Amino acid sequence: MTRRPDRKGTVPFGDYQTWFRVTGTLDGTRPPLVIAHGGPGSTHDYLRSLADLAEHGHPVVHYDQLGNGGSTHLPGRGPDFWTPGLLQAELENLLTQLGIANDYVLLGHSWGGLLAAAHAATRPPGLRGLIIANSPASYELWREGIAGLRAALPPEVEATLRRHEAAATTDSAEYARAVRVFDNRHVCRVDPLPHDFVATLMEIQNDPTVYFTMNGPSEFYVNGTLRDHSVVDCLPAIAVPTLVLSGRHDEATPIAVRPFAELIPGARWEIFEESSHVPHLEEPQQFSQVLLEFLAGVNSGHKTGVSVQ
């Protein structure tokens, strides 16, 4: 069972509220691990198991990005509102409000990896390390890689997907069934789906505003505001130890992940052979081991005695 949080609540973000939970104690002994979830439009739930890292002395901060989960929902806002800059500003505000902006490690999963990379490229002085998990460096590369994965689907499945995408009927039950064939191969290969993963899916269904606006109707049909978004150009500016993670069967294909490994100075790329998009659920023990080894390296250079208010 995942460790329960020691603290949870909300912090103000302008006129809105960002929900968070902290597992462990923010006492400055070790930099907390702040986790940015994917989507956009997802929630922290599917990453909740990472709270168990607190058992090894690493405080863990989860949060729900604006428009999702426990944070303020804004179903009436359109594409002009839901921008990467908004969610980057929210992350920076969260760090400040929690008093950890001077000492933290950042993990971004999927979309959260682009968010984390853009943040790291500004060279915030308190960032000690960066983990980019199962993320594309650009959505152009994401689509290019996924085209190959779709081509390997059963012909009747791909035909169904294309028919509904052409007809703009991606809200149909038939389209959803075809999407699940892809998801079972390249998003989460655990059967049955883990409870935390299902919890996130239910949250997206309850309010798909952010997901549909920024991403689109499915993981591989990206026609939202992120269609041309990229962080490739800013990657060489990242100047902290960086770990890049992906799965052998990942929808974030090597062509989409490779810029992180090649352009971030000193980055290390770890591939989980039995995983797709959520190795923390598919190979949890190995995933934890890899993270703990990376965090140990970050901690070895950590200046003890730093006060975190």
JSON list of C-alpha atoms in Angstrom, two decimals, residues 3-4 65 80 83 90 109 114 271 278:
[
{"chain": "A", "resi": 3, "resn": "ARG", "atom": "CA", "xyz": [2.40, 5.57, 1.99]},
{"chain": "A", "resi": 4, "resn": "ARG", "atom": "CA", "xyz": [-0.14, 8.15, 3.08]},
{"chain": "A", "resi": 65, "resn": "GLN", "atom": "CA", "xyz": [-1.97, 20.96, -12.42]},
{"chain": "A", "resi": 80, "resn": "ASP", "atom": "CA", "xyz": [-5.87, 30.98, -25.41]},
{"chain": "A", "resi": 83, "resn": "THR", "atom": "CA", "xyz": [-0.79, 27.38, -22.54]},
{"chain": "A", "resi": 90, "resn": "GLU", "atom": "CA", "xyz": [1.99, 27.40, -11.75]},
{"chain": "A", "resi": 109, "resn": "HIS", "atom": "CA", "xyz": [6.38, 12.38, -16.58]},
{"chain": "A", "resi": 114, "resn": "LEU", "atom": "CA", "xyz": [8.44, 18.96, -21.28]},
{"chain": "A", "resi": 271, "resn": "ILE", "atom": "CA", "xyz": [15.32, 2.13, -20.91]},
{"chain": "A", "resi": 278, "resn": "VAL", "atom": "CA", "xyz": [4.42, 3.90, -17.09]}
]
